[in-house]
Every structure is written in C-alpha cells, then in structure tokens.
Amino acid sequence: MQHSGAEIIIRLLERQGITQIAGIPGGANLPLYDALKSGLIKHILARHEQGAGFIAQGMARATGKTAVCFGTSGPGATNLLTAIADARLDSIPVVAITGQVPLPLIGTDAFQEIDTYGLTLPITKHNYLVRSTRELLDVIPNAFRIASSGRPGPVVVDIPKDVQSGKIDVESWPEPGEPALSKTPDDRQVEQMVQMIGEAKRPLLYIGGGIVCAGAAELLRRIAEKSSIPVTSTLMGLGAMPTNHPLFLGMLGMHAARYTNMALDECDLLIAAGVRFDDRATGKVAQFCSHAKIIHVDIDASELGKIKMPFVGVQGDVREVLTRTLETMPVRDRGEWYARLCELKTKFPLLMPGSEDPKSPYGCVLHTASAAEPDAIVTTDVGQHQMWVAQSFPFSYPRQLLTSGGLGTMGFGLPAAIGAALACPDRQVICFSGDGSLMMNIQELATAVEEQVNIKVVLMNNSHLGLVRQQQELFYGARFSASKFHHEPDFAAIARGFGLDAYDLGTASDPAGTLRHALSRPGPCLINVPIPAEDKVFPMVPPGAANKDMIGGEVNVNS
Ligand SMILES: Cc1ncc(C[n+]2csc(CCOP(=O)(O)OP(=O)(O)O)c2C)c(N)n1
Ligand SMILES: [Mg+2]
C-alpha cells in the first residue's frame, strides 16, 4: 500500500510508542502536521520551539523514555538548538524532527532554508538529513535506537518537504528502534574494584546522572549499606539516594555543604559511578580527592580518564557493574569513618538561614516541599534558586529533580515542568523558577493553561539575575553590572493574563497558608515569592579554586 513520507513518519512514531509530541508547524513540515491529524498521537502546540524542545525533555527526563519534538525549517530549527544542546550535555534521549526545504531547493538560500544538519552536528549524538522517502523506514527506528542506546542523547532528523510528501509502497513496517545491548563489563576489573573497596578505610561513592539513567538507584543504596560507603551526588544524581539516608552526604562541589567537600578531601578511595568529573563538581581538578585512588565506572569509554585518570576505569552499564559488585563485595562496618563523617557534619553543617520564613530562599523551598505532594516532581530554572533547591529540597527518589545541569539553560524550568506533567498526569509538578529565567520561556504559560497541566510555578523573585549579582558582589568588588532589573513586571498579573490562578506572597497576610492553599488546588498556578536580593548561595567554591577552599556558610560567621 502507498504511504506518504509524512504518514510513514507518524506510523513509525506510533510504533515506537510515542503518544504525545510538542512542536510548532510551518511551511516545511506541513505534510507532517497533516498526517498527524489522522494519527493517534496527541500534539502539544508550544508557543516557541525552544519550549517544545524542553517539553520533550521534560517527558524524557521524567520517564527515561525517548521523547519527540517537531519544528519547521529555518527559524523553527534554530529555535530548537538550545534545547537540543541542553539534552546533549545532560544525556537526555530526544528525537527532534525538523522540516527542511524541498531537496531541489537545498543550497539555494531558499525561504527558511538553514543548514540544520550542519548546525546540529556538534550538539547531537547523531543527526540525519533524509534524502528519500524510503530512507525514513531505516532512519526513524535508528534515530530511536541511537538516542536511547548506551549513553543517551539527542538525535535530529531533518526531513525535506518533498521527502515528507513523496509516496512509496510499504510492504512491511520495520521493528521499532530499541536500545542496543551495552558492552559487558570486564570481570577482572570488577574483581579489582571489589578488592579495592574491601581494602579501603575511607571509601566514598561519587554518583551522578548515570545512576539515574541506568535505573541503578536501588542498587546503589544496597551497595552503600552493605559496605558502609557514604554517598555524595552531583546535581544530576540528586534523588538517587534519599536525602535523609544516614549514608548520604548531599551534593558535592561548588555549592556543597562544607562537610561534603571535606569528606571528599579525606577519602582514600573514590568510587565514581555515572559521573563525568564536571568542573562544578570537582573544583580545581588537581586537588580533587588528592588522597584517594579512583575507580571510575561509566558506559561511555570516552569519559574514563577524560578529566582524571582512574586507577581502575570500568566501561559498562553502571547497573550491571554494580549488580556484580554487590554480589561479591564484602560486608563492612566502617565505624571509624562513619564517626569521622558525623563529626564533620556536626562541625561544618549546611546552614539554611531563614528556613522558617516562606519569603526567604531556604524557607520558600522547605515550605513548598512540606506542602507538596509526596511524589511531586520538581523542575528548576537556572540561578541561585536552582542551587537553593538542590541544597535544601528533600529529594527521595530518582527522576524527582529535573534540572538543566550541563548547559545550565535559563528558561528550562517551565516547559520541562509541562512535559513532566504531560508524561505523568497523576503527579504534581513544582517548577522553582527565577524572575530572570521565567521570562525566557514565559510564553509557555499559555501552553500550560491550554493543557491544564498540574504545575505550580514557585517564582523566587529577587528582581535580579541573582547568581550574576552574587558573583559580582563576591568576585568583582560589588560592581553590579547588568544584574538588576530596574523594572519588574507584575508576574501574578501576567500569569492571570495567561489564564492561570496566581498568588503573591508579598501581599498575602498569611504567606505560608497562601502557599499551602496554592499547592493544594488542581491545575496550573503561579506563586510569586519576593525574596531579598542580597541573599546568597553559600558555601561557594570560587570559580577555579579547590573545593576545600570554599567561602561563606560557616558556623558563627555572619555571611
Ligand atoms: C540562557 C542563559 N543566559 C544566561 C545565563 C547566565 N546566567 C546564569 S544564572 C543567571 C541569573 C538567573 O536569574 P534568575 O532566573 O532570576 O535566578 P536567580 O539567580 O535570581 O535565582 C544568568 C543570567 C544562563 N545560565 N542561561
Ligand atoms: Mg532572580
């Protein structure tokens, strides 16, 4: 039977199990939108392609499954770039399908022609420019296989309009693209790893997004407990170990608690699992865990030794490596090490000043956490608010925190929250945003209302690009340059204009009660929370410094 390229794409997406796609139509993907109309897939009309890309990311991050977004050629494709680059740095499986001008017009500077293939080459795991309708039968399943295999990542499929409208006979449909099996870890390396763990006196697990991605959080907890190994996490790994677990040391690096970075400095064995030694985690690399031997487990061989040469580098699926490790590793009770960590925790705790007051940064996060539903998903934007959330929200399971870690993209939070809510309609989604970040994709409030998603935007409003202000205060002699908004809009009124319920804790007589009320109501809402502009995220490792040279956040020091 004859099918158009567009019909083939939609059919193959359906066969991949795709049920929702975010995007925006335009001239070069009209055949695709026409075919979408008669298929089973629900379309979410974003208000900006970057929003569509982040909605897809929200779906993928919340579920671990590959998600899809659509954009037209030219500006549609260029608007998607930031969301694609963001997915690449955080290893998120997304397939972005863009329209392209018809094949004969490629290279002619045609209307809305842009070299999407060339532009996306350095920011994707793989990308395609499809040149014939028949190729789609291979390309679409392959795009899904590549996006989800090994270390996941974004794949772009750029499809000229005539490839979408061309018709071919399809006798049989290809199998959906499934993740390929990963390389089996080397037995001898796993043995060596187990032996080193057995011999270590002060071991420490340093975990990240790879643990979440591999579904290895439960295993990690069992390993930590069996051999009494404390765990520290990157921003991307938060939730893999419950915050209140006695062996959990919180986030490491630039905004870690003092005791966490001190523990890293004292450990004699660092077991790095599903992490990439990002500079925000390690600080000055030469001084990171300088007394420790390093074991590094990662599915991506190119990460092993990229930043820090491990004593043992194990390439493999971290879940498989940890499963084998757990089977053979010895039971250990490292009383002395645990006692030392407790001492560090008591002497150098993470201070959260103002935590009683919902209009202070920590108070806002903690009051929101206690009023939120227990299985709420949390998204953030980028800035001080992101770090306050990372430090103080009691995350208790993987995929609970969705945040832009690698690229650090302002504007991520709202559309990612919409995507998470669409993928998990029974869950509440809290989006902690900043007044700078929210503005970057504020148009998606319209999408949120249209879809009636259960998202609560908690806007931590300091009338500043707060993290920039903080750096200028600390490292540029308080010469504030372009970090203050001299005119602040009325965000609650804007939200109401988009059709959301909105609350303002600045004018509420009972801010904590108003916050609780807002979180208890169904559907999308925005809560504006004025917070002081001077408040800072502490402790902080100055950029380029060693983690142990952090500043601020000391007991009895007024900071
Ligand atoms: C798209 C983008 N542009 C610029 C930056 C640099 N940047 C990092 S944090 C920040 C300030 C964020 O302000 P806001 O969203 O209000 O958060 P706050 O720090 O005030 O909590 C800026 C400009 C960025 N991360 N992303
Ligand atoms: Mg701000």
XYZ file of C-alpha atoms and ligand atoms in Angstrom:
586
model
C 0.000 0.000 0.000
C 1.192 3.509 -0.810
C 2.067 5.886 2.008
C 3.469 9.379 2.042
C 6.709 10.061 3.869
C 4.744 12.040 6.452
C 2.356 9.123 7.044
C 5.325 6.811 7.386
C 6.935 9.056 9.981
C 3.756 9.239 12.049
C 3.182 5.486 11.798
C 6.754 4.748 12.842
C 6.469 7.150 15.774
C 3.272 5.415 16.864
C 5.040 2.074 16.632
C 7.784 3.497 18.857
C 5.116 4.062 21.495
C 5.081 7.839 21.118
C 1.737 9.228 22.275
C 2.481 12.957 22.631
C 4.640 15.350 20.624
C 5.345 19.015 21.277
C 6.061 21.303 18.364
C 5.131 24.166 16.090
C 4.109 23.808 12.431
C 5.363 25.835 9.474
C 5.699 25.670 5.701
C 8.348 22.942 5.604
C 6.618 20.475 7.942
C 3.016 20.932 6.826
C 2.799 17.415 5.335
C 3.861 16.030 8.724
C 1.194 18.035 10.537
C -1.387 16.905 8.006
C -0.512 13.255 8.660
C -0.511 13.888 12.418
C -4.154 14.939 12.162
C -5.265 11.446 11.167
C -2.957 9.518 13.535
C -3.232 8.604 17.220
C -0.589 10.953 18.559
C -1.615 13.966 20.594
C 0.107 17.191 19.618
C 1.049 19.861 22.142
C 1.251 23.230 20.493
C 4.155 25.004 22.169
C 4.495 28.774 21.843
C 8.195 28.719 20.941
C 10.234 25.825 19.559
C 12.667 26.063 22.475
C 9.617 25.439 24.654
C 8.721 22.414 22.522
C 12.260 21.041 22.899
C 12.141 21.424 26.662
C 8.631 19.961 26.872
C 10.034 16.871 25.120
C 12.976 16.892 27.519
C 10.597 17.098 30.492
C 8.829 13.987 29.206
C 12.115 12.151 28.650
C 13.666 13.167 31.957
C 10.563 12.245 33.958
C 10.136 8.814 32.357
C 13.532 7.834 30.921
C 11.833 7.188 27.576
C 12.781 8.898 24.328
C 10.525 11.873 23.579
C 9.908 13.779 20.373
C 9.566 17.401 19.267
C 8.763 18.969 15.900
C 9.917 22.204 14.329
C 9.773 23.667 10.877
C 12.812 24.622 8.779
C 14.862 27.789 9.304
C 13.797 29.624 12.472
C 11.880 26.586 13.728
C 15.087 24.576 13.663
C 17.305 27.341 15.049
C 14.861 27.898 17.910
C 15.245 24.223 18.835
C 19.038 24.389 19.070
C 19.337 25.367 22.738
C 17.038 22.570 23.881
C 18.962 20.072 21.746
C 22.344 21.211 23.080
C 20.936 21.022 26.599
C 19.818 17.419 26.005
C 23.256 16.551 24.702
C 25.087 17.808 27.778
C 22.716 16.034 30.178
C 22.467 12.839 28.057
C 18.708 13.032 27.510
C 17.108 10.914 24.764
C 15.182 13.240 22.470
C 14.392 12.890 18.771
C 13.888 16.293 17.131
C 12.221 16.138 13.736
C 12.594 19.257 11.626
C 11.123 20.206 8.288
C 13.538 21.236 5.545
C 13.049 22.985 2.213
C 12.444 20.578 -0.712
C 15.560 18.730 -1.941
C 15.924 20.730 -5.207
C 15.963 23.993 -3.214
C 18.693 22.935 -0.768
C 21.703 25.193 -1.250
C 19.773 27.966 -2.983
C 19.153 30.186 0.067
C 15.516 29.307 -0.272
C 12.922 30.847 2.033
C 13.504 29.492 5.562
C 16.422 27.372 4.442
C 19.065 26.768 7.064
C 21.694 24.042 7.287
C 20.097 22.213 10.202
C 22.377 19.229 9.693
C 25.488 21.414 9.929
C 24.158 23.413 12.868
C 23.233 20.357 14.900
C 26.285 18.231 14.121
C 28.244 19.338 17.225
C 25.256 19.305 19.609
C 23.664 15.963 18.846
C 24.565 12.358 19.442
C 23.708 11.803 15.809
C 21.878 13.646 13.051
C 20.354 12.937 9.665
C 19.371 14.815 6.555
C 16.917 12.429 4.911
C 17.181 12.362 1.117
C 14.467 9.911 0.086
C 11.105 8.806 1.387
C 12.201 5.162 1.559
C 15.139 6.033 3.830
C 12.641 7.026 6.519
C 11.940 3.335 7.157
C 15.529 2.971 8.393
C 16.217 6.412 9.747
C 13.298 6.760 12.185
C 13.864 3.455 14.067
C 17.626 4.104 14.014
C 17.122 7.563 15.473
C 15.319 5.986 18.456
C 17.897 3.236 18.823
C 20.754 5.731 18.877
C 19.009 8.222 21.193
C 18.398 5.538 23.816
C 21.441 3.239 23.490
C 24.449 3.403 25.798
C 24.790 6.975 26.962
C 21.550 8.544 25.690
C 21.391 11.796 23.788
C 19.503 13.852 21.222
C 19.129 12.874 17.577
C 17.991 15.301 14.893
C 16.158 14.094 11.791
C 15.897 16.837 9.176
C 13.321 15.969 6.517
C 12.823 17.952 3.289
C 9.224 18.753 2.454
C 9.222 16.679 -0.746
C 10.539 13.670 1.206
C 7.530 14.105 3.509
C 5.054 14.327 0.658
C 6.640 11.694 -1.633
C 4.760 8.363 -1.789
C 6.135 4.848 -1.702
C 4.805 1.311 -1.319
C 5.377 -0.115 2.130
C 5.097 -3.909 2.279
C 6.081 -4.329 5.897
C 6.898 -1.987 8.761
C 10.338 -2.106 10.363
C 10.678 -3.079 14.012
C 10.779 -0.134 16.419
C 14.293 1.001 17.358
C 15.277 -0.396 20.763
C 18.335 0.407 22.873
C 21.290 -1.764 21.897
C 22.892 -4.009 24.499
C 25.891 -2.370 26.090
C 29.373 -3.825 26.381
C 29.717 -6.422 29.136
C 31.990 -5.118 31.857
C 35.358 -6.783 32.281
C 35.217 -9.383 35.086
C 38.782 -8.769 36.206
C 38.145 -5.065 36.577
C 35.041 -5.716 38.651
C 37.068 -8.112 40.825
C 39.744 -5.479 41.267
C 37.088 -2.951 42.161
C 35.621 -5.244 44.817
C 39.059 -5.886 46.251
C 39.860 -2.189 46.448
C 36.545 -1.491 48.184
C 37.336 -4.255 50.672
C 40.754 -2.797 51.436
C 39.750 0.867 51.631
C 39.423 2.517 55.012
C 37.634 5.671 53.937
C 35.800 4.955 50.657
C 33.271 7.316 49.160
C 30.785 6.897 46.321
C 30.517 9.863 43.934
C 27.412 9.365 41.811
C 25.605 11.293 39.094
C 23.069 11.280 36.294
C 24.350 7.936 35.017
C 22.900 6.182 38.075
C 19.509 7.750 37.437
C 19.656 6.965 33.741
C 20.654 3.325 34.330
C 17.890 2.760 36.896
C 20.576 1.824 39.429
C 19.456 3.915 42.403
C 18.169 0.961 44.453
C 21.359 -0.986 43.771
C 23.454 1.967 44.792
C 21.671 2.150 48.145
C 22.234 -1.560 48.759
C 25.926 -1.285 47.913
C 26.345 1.724 50.171
C 24.610 -0.104 53.035
C 26.334 -3.445 52.578
C 29.808 -1.979 52.748
C 29.045 1.195 54.750
C 30.141 3.561 51.998
C 28.919 7.148 52.193
C 27.493 8.666 49.019
C 27.790 12.129 47.524
C 25.905 13.173 44.411
C 26.195 15.655 41.586
C 23.272 17.924 40.770
C 22.177 15.409 38.127
C 22.208 12.490 40.558
C 20.135 14.082 43.325
C 17.294 11.799 44.372
C 19.176 8.588 43.539
C 19.983 8.340 47.247
C 17.249 9.548 49.617
C 18.271 12.856 51.208
C 17.564 11.580 54.722
C 19.631 8.396 54.342
C 22.332 8.279 57.047
C 24.976 7.465 54.429
C 24.048 10.359 52.161
C 26.368 13.354 52.212
C 24.413 15.602 49.827
C 25.635 17.359 46.707
C 29.357 17.881 46.178
C 31.256 20.717 44.573
C 30.660 24.396 44.094
C 27.646 24.706 46.405
C 28.123 21.643 48.572
C 27.906 21.615 52.330
C 31.346 22.157 53.848
C 31.368 18.686 55.389
C 30.757 17.070 51.995
C 33.765 18.624 50.302
C 35.871 17.966 53.406
C 34.874 14.301 53.382
C 35.946 14.084 49.729
C 39.282 15.531 50.686
C 39.744 12.848 53.337
C 38.611 9.785 51.431
C 41.150 7.149 50.385
C 39.020 5.559 47.655
C 36.645 7.405 45.347
C 34.155 5.208 43.510
C 32.888 7.456 40.722
C 29.777 5.966 39.115
C 27.872 7.514 36.219
C 29.623 10.859 36.579
C 31.861 12.933 34.329
C 34.053 14.933 36.752
C 32.345 18.165 35.743
C 34.190 21.278 36.954
C 31.196 22.347 39.053
C 31.618 19.089 40.978
C 35.392 18.785 41.161
C 36.583 22.366 41.569
C 40.306 22.558 40.788
C 40.826 19.056 39.430
C 44.413 18.632 40.600
C 43.266 18.993 44.195
C 40.090 16.937 43.914
C 40.260 13.905 46.220
C 44.029 14.183 46.200
C 44.447 11.409 48.793
C 42.252 8.893 47.002
C 42.621 6.156 44.459
C 39.865 6.458 41.879
C 37.602 3.834 40.381
C 35.525 5.214 37.533
C 32.538 3.332 36.119
C 30.863 4.735 33.005
C 29.037 3.455 29.971
C 30.867 5.965 27.798
C 34.506 4.916 27.375
C 35.491 8.448 26.387
C 34.701 9.644 29.922
C 37.280 7.328 31.503
C 40.411 9.385 32.062
C 38.970 12.430 30.263
C 39.411 14.694 33.295
C 41.032 12.498 35.941
C 42.915 9.288 35.284
C 41.324 6.469 37.284
C 43.254 3.641 38.945
C 40.593 1.360 37.513
C 38.289 2.514 34.706
C 35.365 0.188 34.088
C 33.428 0.647 30.894
C 29.909 -0.698 31.126
C 26.335 -0.181 32.156
C 26.634 1.035 35.717
C 23.669 -1.126 36.719
C 25.414 -4.238 35.509
C 28.709 -3.283 37.124
C 27.030 -2.510 40.433
C 24.992 -5.734 40.317
C 28.180 -7.770 40.033
C 29.919 -5.661 42.634
C 27.094 -6.138 45.112
C 27.173 -9.931 44.715
C 30.818 -10.287 45.660
C 31.685 -7.302 47.803
C 32.384 -7.835 51.482
C 30.141 -6.660 54.296
C 31.935 -3.889 56.146
C 31.146 -1.764 59.146
C 33.379 1.261 58.863
C 32.665 2.666 62.288
C 35.664 4.947 62.423
C 35.000 6.542 59.020
C 31.311 6.949 59.818
C 32.148 8.577 63.146
C 34.502 10.983 61.403
C 31.807 11.926 58.905
C 29.322 12.542 61.713
C 31.889 14.778 63.353
C 32.395 16.738 60.114
C 28.621 17.018 59.677
C 28.213 18.424 63.177
C 31.118 20.840 62.948
C 30.576 22.012 59.379
C 26.846 21.691 58.673
C 24.921 23.140 55.766
C 23.358 26.280 57.148
C 19.946 27.306 55.891
C 19.294 30.727 57.351
C 15.682 31.911 57.341
C 14.258 28.442 56.857
C 11.185 29.332 58.984
C 10.187 32.186 56.671
C 8.493 31.252 53.374
C 9.720 34.539 51.909
C 13.363 33.616 52.429
C 15.112 31.378 49.865
C 15.521 28.258 52.017
C 12.186 28.857 53.723
C 10.448 29.078 50.355
C 11.929 25.749 49.245
C 11.278 23.984 52.557
C 7.714 25.279 52.994
C 6.975 24.267 49.396
C 8.491 20.825 49.980
C 6.379 20.191 53.060
C 3.164 21.303 51.347
C 3.870 19.474 48.058
C 2.516 16.029 47.344
C 4.994 13.332 48.423
C 5.588 12.126 44.868
C 5.797 15.603 43.346
C 8.269 16.100 40.511
C 10.457 19.194 40.801
C 11.884 21.205 37.941
C 14.102 24.249 38.286
C 15.415 27.037 36.177
C 18.993 28.213 36.444
C 20.451 30.536 39.021
C 20.565 30.929 42.777
C 17.108 29.417 43.147
C 18.318 26.242 41.400
C 21.142 25.864 43.915
C 18.931 26.624 46.926
C 16.585 23.894 45.725
C 19.472 21.471 45.140
C 20.803 22.142 48.637
C 17.596 22.009 50.599
C 14.748 20.139 48.871
C 14.439 16.680 50.426
C 14.622 14.612 47.237
C 13.843 10.987 47.875
C 13.796 9.153 44.569
C 15.406 9.272 41.127
C 13.853 11.417 38.388
C 12.281 13.592 41.044
C 14.518 16.552 40.155
C 14.622 17.677 36.540
C 17.169 20.419 36.048
C 19.477 21.736 33.363
C 22.842 20.612 34.692
C 25.397 20.687 31.894
C 24.267 23.619 29.776
C 22.654 25.500 32.664
C 19.894 26.912 30.499
C 17.673 29.643 31.876
C 14.171 29.016 30.533
C 14.311 25.263 31.076
C 12.066 25.020 34.122
C 8.584 25.902 32.891
C 8.458 23.899 29.652
C 10.236 20.947 31.309
C 7.547 21.029 34.014
C 4.834 20.971 31.350
C 6.490 17.970 29.693
C 6.828 16.125 33.004
C 3.191 16.802 33.854
C 2.026 15.585 30.438
C 4.074 12.405 30.799
C 2.989 11.832 34.417
C -0.540 13.249 34.570
C -1.183 11.838 38.057
C 1.741 13.659 39.615
C 2.025 17.196 40.853
C 4.907 19.135 39.283
C 6.594 22.016 41.084
C 8.666 24.412 38.973
C 11.036 26.559 41.006
C 11.920 29.462 38.774
C 13.704 32.799 38.963
C 12.451 36.147 37.719
C 15.169 36.182 35.052
C 14.696 32.596 33.947
C 10.908 32.550 33.839
C 10.953 35.420 31.395
C 12.961 33.331 28.931
C 10.098 30.957 28.162
C 7.153 32.698 29.836
C 5.077 32.209 26.681
C 4.695 28.547 27.668
C 2.288 29.612 30.423
C -0.235 29.657 27.569
C 0.603 26.028 26.777
C 0.269 25.116 30.464
C -3.221 26.618 30.615
C -4.284 25.064 27.333
C -3.191 21.630 28.551
C -4.423 22.240 32.115
C -1.324 20.560 33.463
C -0.909 20.278 37.219
C 2.133 22.504 37.558
C 2.882 25.006 40.297
C 5.377 27.687 39.335
C 7.077 28.903 42.502
C 8.752 32.112 41.388
C 11.651 33.040 43.671
C 11.656 36.698 42.764
C 14.677 38.767 43.798
C 14.334 41.344 40.991
C 17.804 40.317 39.892
C 19.816 37.925 37.863
C 20.721 36.739 41.321
C 23.571 34.375 40.583
C 25.255 37.029 38.448
C 24.753 39.572 41.214
C 26.268 37.142 43.721
C 29.387 36.659 41.622
C 29.742 40.391 41.055
C 29.441 41.024 44.783
C 31.958 38.354 45.728
C 34.471 38.466 42.904
C 34.114 41.865 41.201
C 34.166 44.186 44.205
C 30.370 44.589 44.258
C 30.450 46.453 40.947
C 26.987 45.423 39.852
C 26.729 45.434 36.109
C 23.516 44.492 34.301
C 22.336 42.180 37.056
C 19.468 44.278 38.425
C 16.063 44.572 36.782
C 15.128 48.211 37.216
C 11.623 47.491 36.120
C 9.984 44.348 37.422
C 6.745 43.197 35.872
C 3.784 42.055 37.955
C 4.238 38.335 37.437
C 1.000 37.402 39.190
C -0.957 39.732 36.895
C 0.844 38.324 33.856
C 0.052 34.772 34.943
C -3.602 35.733 35.364
C -3.486 37.266 31.907
C -2.424 33.888 30.555
C -5.332 32.298 32.434
C -3.562 30.826 35.465
C -4.507 31.188 39.096
C -1.863 33.378 40.691
C -0.838 34.217 44.232
C 1.547 36.789 45.608
C 3.203 36.044 48.917
C 4.357 39.685 49.004
C 0.833 40.872 49.722
C -0.558 37.765 51.436
C -1.417 38.190 55.121
C -0.511 34.549 55.783
C 2.244 33.660 53.281
C 2.713 30.069 54.491
C -1.054 29.443 54.409
C -1.361 31.006 50.961
C 1.463 28.810 49.673
C -0.186 25.686 51.096
C -3.533 26.691 49.593
C -1.985 27.340 46.166
C -0.299 23.944 46.160
C -3.476 22.141 47.165
C -5.520 23.353 44.188
C -5.577 21.395 40.938
C -4.287 22.769 37.632
C -1.582 25.276 36.788
C -0.806 28.216 39.031
C 1.935 30.721 39.747
C 3.089 31.810 43.185
C 5.207 34.947 43.271
C 7.581 34.857 46.234
C 9.534 38.072 46.801
C 12.911 37.208 48.324
C 15.742 39.520 49.380
C 18.163 40.411 46.582
C 21.169 40.264 48.933
C 20.750 36.609 49.915
C 23.455 34.350 48.596
C 24.027 30.694 47.945
C 26.643 29.562 50.425
C 29.027 27.892 50.764
C 30.636 28.590 47.416
C 33.833 27.436 45.793
C 35.204 30.427 43.859
C 35.437 29.510 40.173
C 38.781 27.808 39.538
C 39.511 27.206 43.237
C 39.840 23.875 45.010
C 36.712 22.531 46.683
C 38.306 22.719 50.092
C 38.776 26.482 49.679
C 35.098 27.273 49.806
C 33.854 30.567 51.176
C 30.812 31.505 53.288
C 28.316 29.350 55.091
C 30.445 28.909 58.204
C 29.002 28.429 61.644
C 29.050 31.682 63.660
C 30.194 33.738 60.701
C 27.746 36.353 59.582
C 27.580 35.742 55.851
C 20.130 31.308 28.609
C 21.079 31.774 29.663
N 21.584 33.026 29.618
C 22.427 33.463 30.586
C 22.798 32.628 31.605
C 23.784 33.110 32.679
N 23.107 33.131 33.988
C 23.256 32.137 34.881
S 22.320 32.350 36.251
C 21.740 33.809 35.699
C 20.750 34.588 36.517
C 19.442 33.898 36.658
O 18.498 34.798 37.189
P 17.151 34.264 37.800
O 16.470 33.349 36.874
O 16.353 35.434 38.273
O 17.645 33.379 39.018
P 18.317 33.837 40.409
O 19.790 33.632 40.268
O 17.964 35.261 40.639
O 17.716 32.908 41.414
C 22.278 34.123 34.437
C 21.990 35.355 33.673
C 22.272 31.313 31.591
N 22.595 30.417 32.508
N 21.392 30.927 30.639
Mg 16.284 36.354 40.096
